[in-house]
Amino acid sequence: MKYMYELFFVSNNTHKYSEIKSILKDRIIDIDLKFHKQNIIEIQEENIKKIALEKSICAYNILKKPIIIEDDGLFIKSLNGFPGQYSSYVFKSLGNTGILKLLKGNKDRSALFKSIFVYNNGVTTKIFTGQINGTIATTITPGGWGYDPIFIPHKMNITFGKLKENNQKNEFSHRRIALDKFVKWLNQKKKIKNSYNKTLYS
Ligand code: IMP
């Protein structure tokens, strides 16, 4: 039987877990991704990468096993990057309706979604980022979660919400771009380990 490497995704967000699980399913076969549902308090910090790194340390200290965490942000150009690192708080307080109100009458609706994953096994800490440019819709569409109903990725004319309904969101998302880098890194690590073992035992 093939050895499966246990990896915990630590988060309070089940939507993220199911997207990650589905993205990884077709890519790596020796990772057994488990969900550890826990809210990790984020530090107040301007730099989203620093927030993610701190989060990974907290998550590792809770489980003392290999973990990944993810931190995201929606950055709207004409609002000087707002809500950015405050995306979670702003979603809970203003929601999509509030964002559309802020952009009312604004011609420049460009925005981007950023995903930052941090892998931490207590020895190695590694960051993987994904970014997708797009625009903010003028109305809220059905489907998806969080900002999905108002974010239209570049070169598409429908929101993440609609794409999610069509089972296509994972092909385009910021999450998928960051996870592709994570998978590439894991495969490289595996190759190095295998060639080392071959040299050692040949
Ligand atoms: P955090 O990483 O949990 O702090 O997420 C920041 C905010 O962005 C939360 O309000 C999420 O709901 C939202 N968010 C993160 N990723 C996505 C996504 O893929 N679609 C829609 N909203 C997202």
mmCIF file of C-alpha atoms and ligand atoms in Angstrom:
data_model
loop_
_atom_site.group_PDB
_atom_site.id
_atom_site.type_symbol
_atom_site.label_atom_id
_atom_site.label_comp_id
_atom_site.label_asym_id
_atom_site.label_seq_id
_atom_site.Cartn_x
_atom_site.Cartn_y
_atom_site.Cartn_z
ATOM 1 C CA MET A 1 0.000 0.000 0.000
ATOM 2 C CA LYS A 2 1.207 3.491 -0.841
ATOM 3 C CA TYR A 3 2.364 5.635 2.091
ATOM 4 C CA MET A 4 0.182 8.707 2.481
ATOM 5 C CA TYR A 5 1.739 11.835 3.930
ATOM 6 C CA GLU A 6 -0.606 13.465 6.448
ATOM 7 C CA LEU A 7 -1.045 17.220 6.119
ATOM 8 C CA PHE A 8 -3.452 19.369 8.140
ATOM 9 C CA PHE A 9 -5.201 22.399 6.727
ATOM 10 C CA VAL A 10 -5.881 24.614 9.749
ATOM 11 C CA SER A 11 -8.737 27.065 9.249
ATOM 12 C CA ASN A 12 -12.257 27.922 10.270
ATOM 13 C CA ASN A 13 -13.385 28.034 6.647
ATOM 14 C CA THR A 14 -14.923 24.836 5.235
ATOM 15 C CA HIS A 15 -15.325 26.423 1.753
ATOM 16 C CA LYS A 16 -11.569 26.858 1.494
ATOM 17 C CA TYR A 17 -10.965 23.261 2.611
ATOM 18 C CA SER A 18 -13.324 21.758 0.037
ATOM 19 C CA GLU A 19 -11.773 23.844 -2.769
ATOM 20 C CA ILE A 20 -8.226 22.898 -1.689
ATOM 21 C CA LYS A 21 -9.142 19.211 -1.378
ATOM 22 C CA SER A 22 -10.663 19.241 -4.853
ATOM 23 C CA ILE A 23 -7.699 21.116 -6.427
ATOM 24 C CA LEU A 24 -5.156 18.758 -4.822
ATOM 25 C CA LYS A 25 -7.131 15.594 -5.611
ATOM 26 C CA ASP A 26 -5.975 15.417 -9.228
ATOM 27 C CA ARG A 27 -2.471 16.646 -8.538
ATOM 28 C CA ILE A 28 -0.763 14.836 -5.664
ATOM 29 C CA ILE A 29 -1.580 11.304 -4.724
ATOM 30 C CA ASP A 30 0.564 10.854 -1.625
ATOM 31 C CA ILE A 31 -0.929 13.697 0.413
ATOM 32 C CA ASP A 32 -3.720 12.912 2.809
ATOM 33 C CA LEU A 33 -5.180 16.375 3.427
ATOM 34 C CA LYS A 34 -7.052 16.618 6.715
ATOM 35 C CA PHE A 35 -9.097 19.501 8.061
ATOM 36 C CA HIS A 36 -8.400 20.911 11.519
ATOM 37 C CA LYS A 37 -11.233 23.372 12.085
ATOM 38 C CA GLN A 38 -9.905 26.149 14.235
ATOM 39 C CA ASN A 39 -10.048 29.905 14.144
ATOM 40 C CA ILE A 40 -6.578 31.388 14.456
ATOM 41 C CA ILE A 41 -6.538 34.992 15.630
ATOM 42 C CA GLU A 42 -4.693 37.125 13.077
ATOM 43 C CA ILE A 43 -2.112 39.678 14.170
ATOM 44 C CA GLN A 44 -2.813 43.316 13.215
ATOM 45 C CA GLU A 45 -0.253 43.923 10.512
ATOM 46 C CA GLU A 46 -0.071 45.703 7.152
ATOM 47 C CA ASN A 47 1.852 42.923 5.448
ATOM 48 C CA ILE A 48 -0.389 40.002 4.474
ATOM 49 C CA LYS A 49 2.635 37.651 4.204
ATOM 50 C CA LYS A 50 3.652 38.412 7.804
ATOM 51 C CA ILE A 51 0.088 37.689 8.950
ATOM 52 C CA ALA A 52 0.169 34.352 7.129
ATOM 53 C CA LEU A 53 3.590 33.415 8.547
ATOM 54 C CA GLU A 54 2.438 34.144 12.115
ATOM 55 C CA LYS A 55 -0.719 32.141 11.482
ATOM 56 C CA SER A 56 1.375 29.157 10.334
ATOM 57 C CA ILE A 57 3.475 29.270 13.511
ATOM 58 C CA CYS A 58 0.325 29.301 15.681
ATOM 59 C CA ALA A 59 -1.187 26.428 13.675
ATOM 60 C CA TYR A 60 2.003 24.344 13.908
ATOM 61 C CA ASN A 61 2.235 24.978 17.660
ATOM 62 C CA ILE A 62 -1.319 23.723 18.126
ATOM 63 C CA LEU A 63 -0.863 20.435 16.245
ATOM 64 C CA LYS A 64 2.918 19.846 16.210
ATOM 65 C CA LYS A 65 2.374 18.152 12.838
ATOM 66 C CA PRO A 66 2.885 19.351 9.234
ATOM 67 C CA ILE A 67 0.296 22.017 8.458
ATOM 68 C CA ILE A 68 -0.759 24.470 5.773
ATOM 69 C CA ILE A 69 -2.734 27.621 6.333
ATOM 70 C CA GLU A 70 -4.145 30.121 3.864
ATOM 71 C CA ASP A 71 -4.705 33.830 4.061
ATOM 72 C CA ASP A 72 -6.549 35.771 1.362
ATOM 73 C CA GLY A 73 -7.348 39.327 0.481
ATOM 74 C CA LEU A 74 -9.405 41.234 -2.061
ATOM 75 C CA PHE A 75 -7.620 44.396 -3.185
ATOM 76 C CA ILE A 76 -9.694 47.057 -4.997
ATOM 77 C CA LYS A 77 -7.591 49.524 -6.999
ATOM 78 C CA SER A 78 -9.754 52.645 -6.745
ATOM 79 C CA LEU A 79 -10.095 52.087 -2.979
ATOM 80 C CA ASN A 80 -6.301 52.036 -2.605
ATOM 81 C CA GLY A 81 -6.220 48.280 -2.056
ATOM 82 C CA PHE A 82 -9.095 48.199 0.446
ATOM 83 C CA PRO A 83 -10.280 45.833 1.945
ATOM 84 C CA GLY A 84 -6.905 44.003 1.520
ATOM 85 C CA GLN A 85 -5.743 42.500 4.789
ATOM 86 C CA TYR A 86 -9.067 43.530 6.362
ATOM 87 C CA SER A 87 -11.104 41.487 3.839
ATOM 88 C CA SER A 88 -12.487 39.104 6.411
ATOM 89 C CA TYR A 89 -13.619 41.846 8.805
ATOM 90 C CA VAL A 90 -15.030 43.965 5.956
ATOM 91 C CA PHE A 91 -16.963 41.022 4.561
ATOM 92 C CA LYS A 92 -18.595 40.467 7.963
ATOM 93 C CA SER A 93 -19.344 44.163 8.509
ATOM 94 C CA LEU A 94 -20.084 45.665 5.051
ATOM 95 C CA GLY A 95 -20.597 42.534 2.944
ATOM 96 C CA ASN A 96 -20.875 42.564 -0.822
ATOM 97 C CA THR A 97 -23.643 45.178 -0.703
ATOM 98 C CA GLY A 98 -21.343 47.551 1.171
ATOM 99 C CA ILE A 99 -18.518 47.057 -1.338
ATOM 100 C CA LEU A 100 -20.851 47.799 -4.262
ATOM 101 C CA LYS A 101 -22.045 50.952 -2.466
ATOM 102 C CA LEU A 102 -18.449 52.119 -2.004
ATOM 103 C CA LEU A 103 -17.839 51.666 -5.731
ATOM 104 C CA LYS A 104 -21.060 53.315 -6.877
ATOM 105 C CA GLY A 105 -20.391 55.661 -9.802
ATOM 106 C CA ASN A 106 -16.771 54.563 -9.947
ATOM 107 C CA LYS A 107 -15.567 53.780 -13.476
ATOM 108 C CA ASP A 108 -12.447 51.914 -12.390
ATOM 109 C CA ARG A 109 -13.685 48.641 -10.917
ATOM 110 C CA SER A 110 -10.405 46.725 -11.207
ATOM 111 C CA ALA A 111 -9.442 44.488 -8.324
ATOM 112 C CA LEU A 112 -7.328 41.494 -7.507
ATOM 113 C CA PHE A 113 -7.581 38.488 -5.253
ATOM 114 C CA LYS A 114 -4.470 37.250 -3.453
ATOM 115 C CA SER A 115 -3.959 33.886 -1.819
ATOM 116 C CA ILE A 116 -1.052 33.115 0.480
ATOM 117 C CA PHE A 117 -0.401 29.592 1.636
ATOM 118 C CA VAL A 118 2.169 28.755 4.262
ATOM 119 C CA TYR A 119 3.473 25.236 4.771
ATOM 120 C CA ASN A 120 5.077 24.596 8.141
ATOM 121 C CA ASN A 121 6.381 21.280 9.476
ATOM 122 C CA GLY A 122 8.306 22.719 12.403
ATOM 123 C CA VAL A 123 11.583 22.690 10.447
ATOM 124 C CA THR A 124 10.683 24.105 7.037
ATOM 125 C CA THR A 125 8.432 27.112 6.488
ATOM 126 C CA LYS A 126 7.563 27.955 2.906
ATOM 127 C CA ILE A 127 5.232 30.558 1.364
ATOM 128 C CA PHE A 128 3.256 30.113 -1.883
ATOM 129 C CA THR A 129 1.316 32.968 -3.433
ATOM 130 C CA GLY A 130 -1.378 33.176 -6.086
ATOM 131 C CA GLN A 131 -2.935 36.229 -7.612
ATOM 132 C CA ILE A 132 -5.798 36.772 -10.035
ATOM 133 C CA ASN A 133 -6.712 40.109 -11.562
ATOM 134 C CA GLY A 134 -10.286 40.999 -12.303
ATOM 135 C CA THR A 135 -13.093 43.492 -11.779
ATOM 136 C CA ILE A 136 -15.905 44.079 -9.321
ATOM 137 C CA ALA A 137 -19.348 43.407 -10.800
ATOM 138 C CA THR A 138 -22.098 46.017 -10.624
ATOM 139 C CA THR A 139 -24.620 43.565 -9.158
ATOM 140 C CA ILE A 140 -24.459 40.618 -6.776
ATOM 141 C CA THR A 141 -24.838 37.302 -8.588
ATOM 142 C CA PRO A 142 -25.892 34.019 -6.974
ATOM 143 C CA GLY A 143 -23.426 31.207 -6.219
ATOM 144 C CA GLY A 144 -20.218 30.768 -4.271
ATOM 145 C CA TRP A 145 -19.244 32.261 -0.931
ATOM 146 C CA GLY A 146 -17.517 35.375 0.425
ATOM 147 C CA TYR A 147 -16.734 37.826 -2.369
ATOM 148 C CA ASP A 148 -17.434 35.204 -5.098
ATOM 149 C CA PRO A 149 -20.745 36.867 -6.118
ATOM 150 C CA ILE A 150 -19.036 40.178 -7.007
ATOM 151 C CA PHE A 151 -15.583 39.210 -8.345
ATOM 152 C CA ILE A 152 -15.177 38.709 -12.112
ATOM 153 C CA PRO A 153 -11.787 37.185 -12.991
ATOM 154 C CA HIS A 154 -9.807 38.628 -15.892
ATOM 155 C CA LYS A 155 -10.871 37.469 -19.387
ATOM 156 C CA MET A 156 -14.169 36.085 -18.061
ATOM 157 C CA ASN A 157 -17.501 37.809 -18.117
ATOM 158 C CA ILE A 158 -19.014 35.974 -15.167
ATOM 159 C CA THR A 159 -18.314 36.108 -11.438
ATOM 160 C CA PHE A 160 -16.538 33.504 -9.297
ATOM 161 C CA GLY A 161 -20.047 32.822 -7.959
ATOM 162 C CA LYS A 162 -21.324 31.774 -11.391
ATOM 163 C CA LEU A 163 -18.081 29.921 -12.154
ATOM 164 C CA LYS A 164 -18.481 28.035 -8.884
ATOM 165 C CA GLU A 165 -22.008 27.022 -9.887
ATOM 166 C CA ASN A 166 -20.556 25.719 -13.171
ATOM 167 C CA ASN A 167 -17.789 23.848 -11.289
ATOM 168 C CA GLN A 168 -15.168 26.031 -12.993
ATOM 169 C CA LYS A 169 -13.941 28.325 -10.216
ATOM 170 C CA ASN A 170 -11.037 26.051 -9.269
ATOM 171 C CA GLU A 171 -9.563 26.347 -12.761
ATOM 172 C CA PHE A 172 -9.107 30.102 -12.415
ATOM 173 C CA SER A 173 -8.812 30.969 -8.761
ATOM 174 C CA HIS A 174 -6.002 32.653 -6.821
ATOM 175 C CA ARG A 175 -6.105 29.531 -4.604
ATOM 176 C CA ARG A 176 -5.436 27.217 -7.526
ATOM 177 C CA ILE A 177 -2.439 29.332 -8.706
ATOM 178 C CA ALA A 178 -0.845 29.237 -5.228
ATOM 179 C CA LEU A 179 -1.526 25.503 -4.822
ATOM 180 C CA ASP A 180 0.062 24.694 -8.202
ATOM 181 C CA LYS A 181 3.285 26.249 -6.846
ATOM 182 C CA PHE A 182 2.953 24.203 -3.646
ATOM 183 C CA VAL A 183 2.524 20.960 -5.635
ATOM 184 C CA LYS A 184 5.526 21.808 -7.847
ATOM 185 C CA TRP A 185 7.667 22.388 -4.743
ATOM 186 C CA LEU A 186 6.505 19.124 -3.129
ATOM 187 C CA ASN A 187 7.280 17.160 -6.296
ATOM 188 C CA GLN A 188 10.752 18.695 -6.495
ATOM 189 C CA LYS A 189 11.370 17.777 -2.861
ATOM 190 C CA LYS A 190 10.250 14.219 -3.572
ATOM 191 C CA LYS A 191 12.554 13.961 -6.611
ATOM 192 C CA ILE A 192 15.579 15.139 -4.583
ATOM 193 C CA LYS A 193 14.747 12.653 -1.794
ATOM 194 C CA ASN A 194 14.330 9.778 -4.294
ATOM 195 C CA SER A 195 17.613 10.477 -6.085
ATOM 196 C CA TYR A 196 19.392 10.751 -2.710
ATOM 197 C CA ASN A 197 17.983 7.359 -1.672
ATOM 198 C CA LYS A 198 18.995 5.840 -5.021
ATOM 199 C CA THR A 199 22.599 7.060 -4.593
ATOM 200 C CA LEU A 200 22.646 5.843 -1.006
ATOM 201 C CA TYR A 201 21.382 2.336 -1.741
ATOM 202 C CA SER A 202 22.890 1.670 -5.213
HETATM 203 P P1 IMP B 1 -9.256 35.097 5.213
HETATM 204 O O1 IMP B 1 -8.111 34.523 4.502
HETATM 205 O O2 IMP B 1 -10.077 34.011 5.847
HETATM 206 O O3 IMP B 1 -8.892 36.213 6.124
HETATM 207 O O4 IMP B 1 -10.235 35.643 4.059
HETATM 208 C C1 IMP B 1 -10.373 36.974 3.736
HETATM 209 C C2 IMP B 1 -11.738 37.238 3.162
HETATM 210 O O5 IMP B 1 -11.751 36.962 1.795
HETATM 211 C C3 IMP B 1 -12.874 36.445 3.790
HETATM 212 O O6 IMP B 1 -13.954 37.309 4.003
HETATM 213 C C4 IMP B 1 -13.260 35.425 2.762
HETATM 214 O O7 IMP B 1 -14.638 35.210 2.769
HETATM 215 C C5 IMP B 1 -12.819 36.100 1.473
HETATM 216 N N1 IMP B 1 -12.337 35.129 0.524
HETATM 217 C C6 IMP B 1 -11.183 34.436 0.559
HETATM 218 N N2 IMP B 1 -11.074 33.620 -0.504
HETATM 219 C C7 IMP B 1 -12.202 33.801 -1.213
HETATM 220 C C8 IMP B 1 -12.689 33.211 -2.408
HETATM 221 O O8 IMP B 1 -12.090 32.331 -3.029
HETATM 222 N N3 IMP B 1 -13.875 33.657 -2.823
HETATM 223 C C9 IMP B 1 -14.585 34.610 -2.158
HETATM 224 N N4 IMP B 1 -14.196 35.186 -1.052
HETATM 225 C C10 IMP B 1 -12.995 34.770 -0.567
#
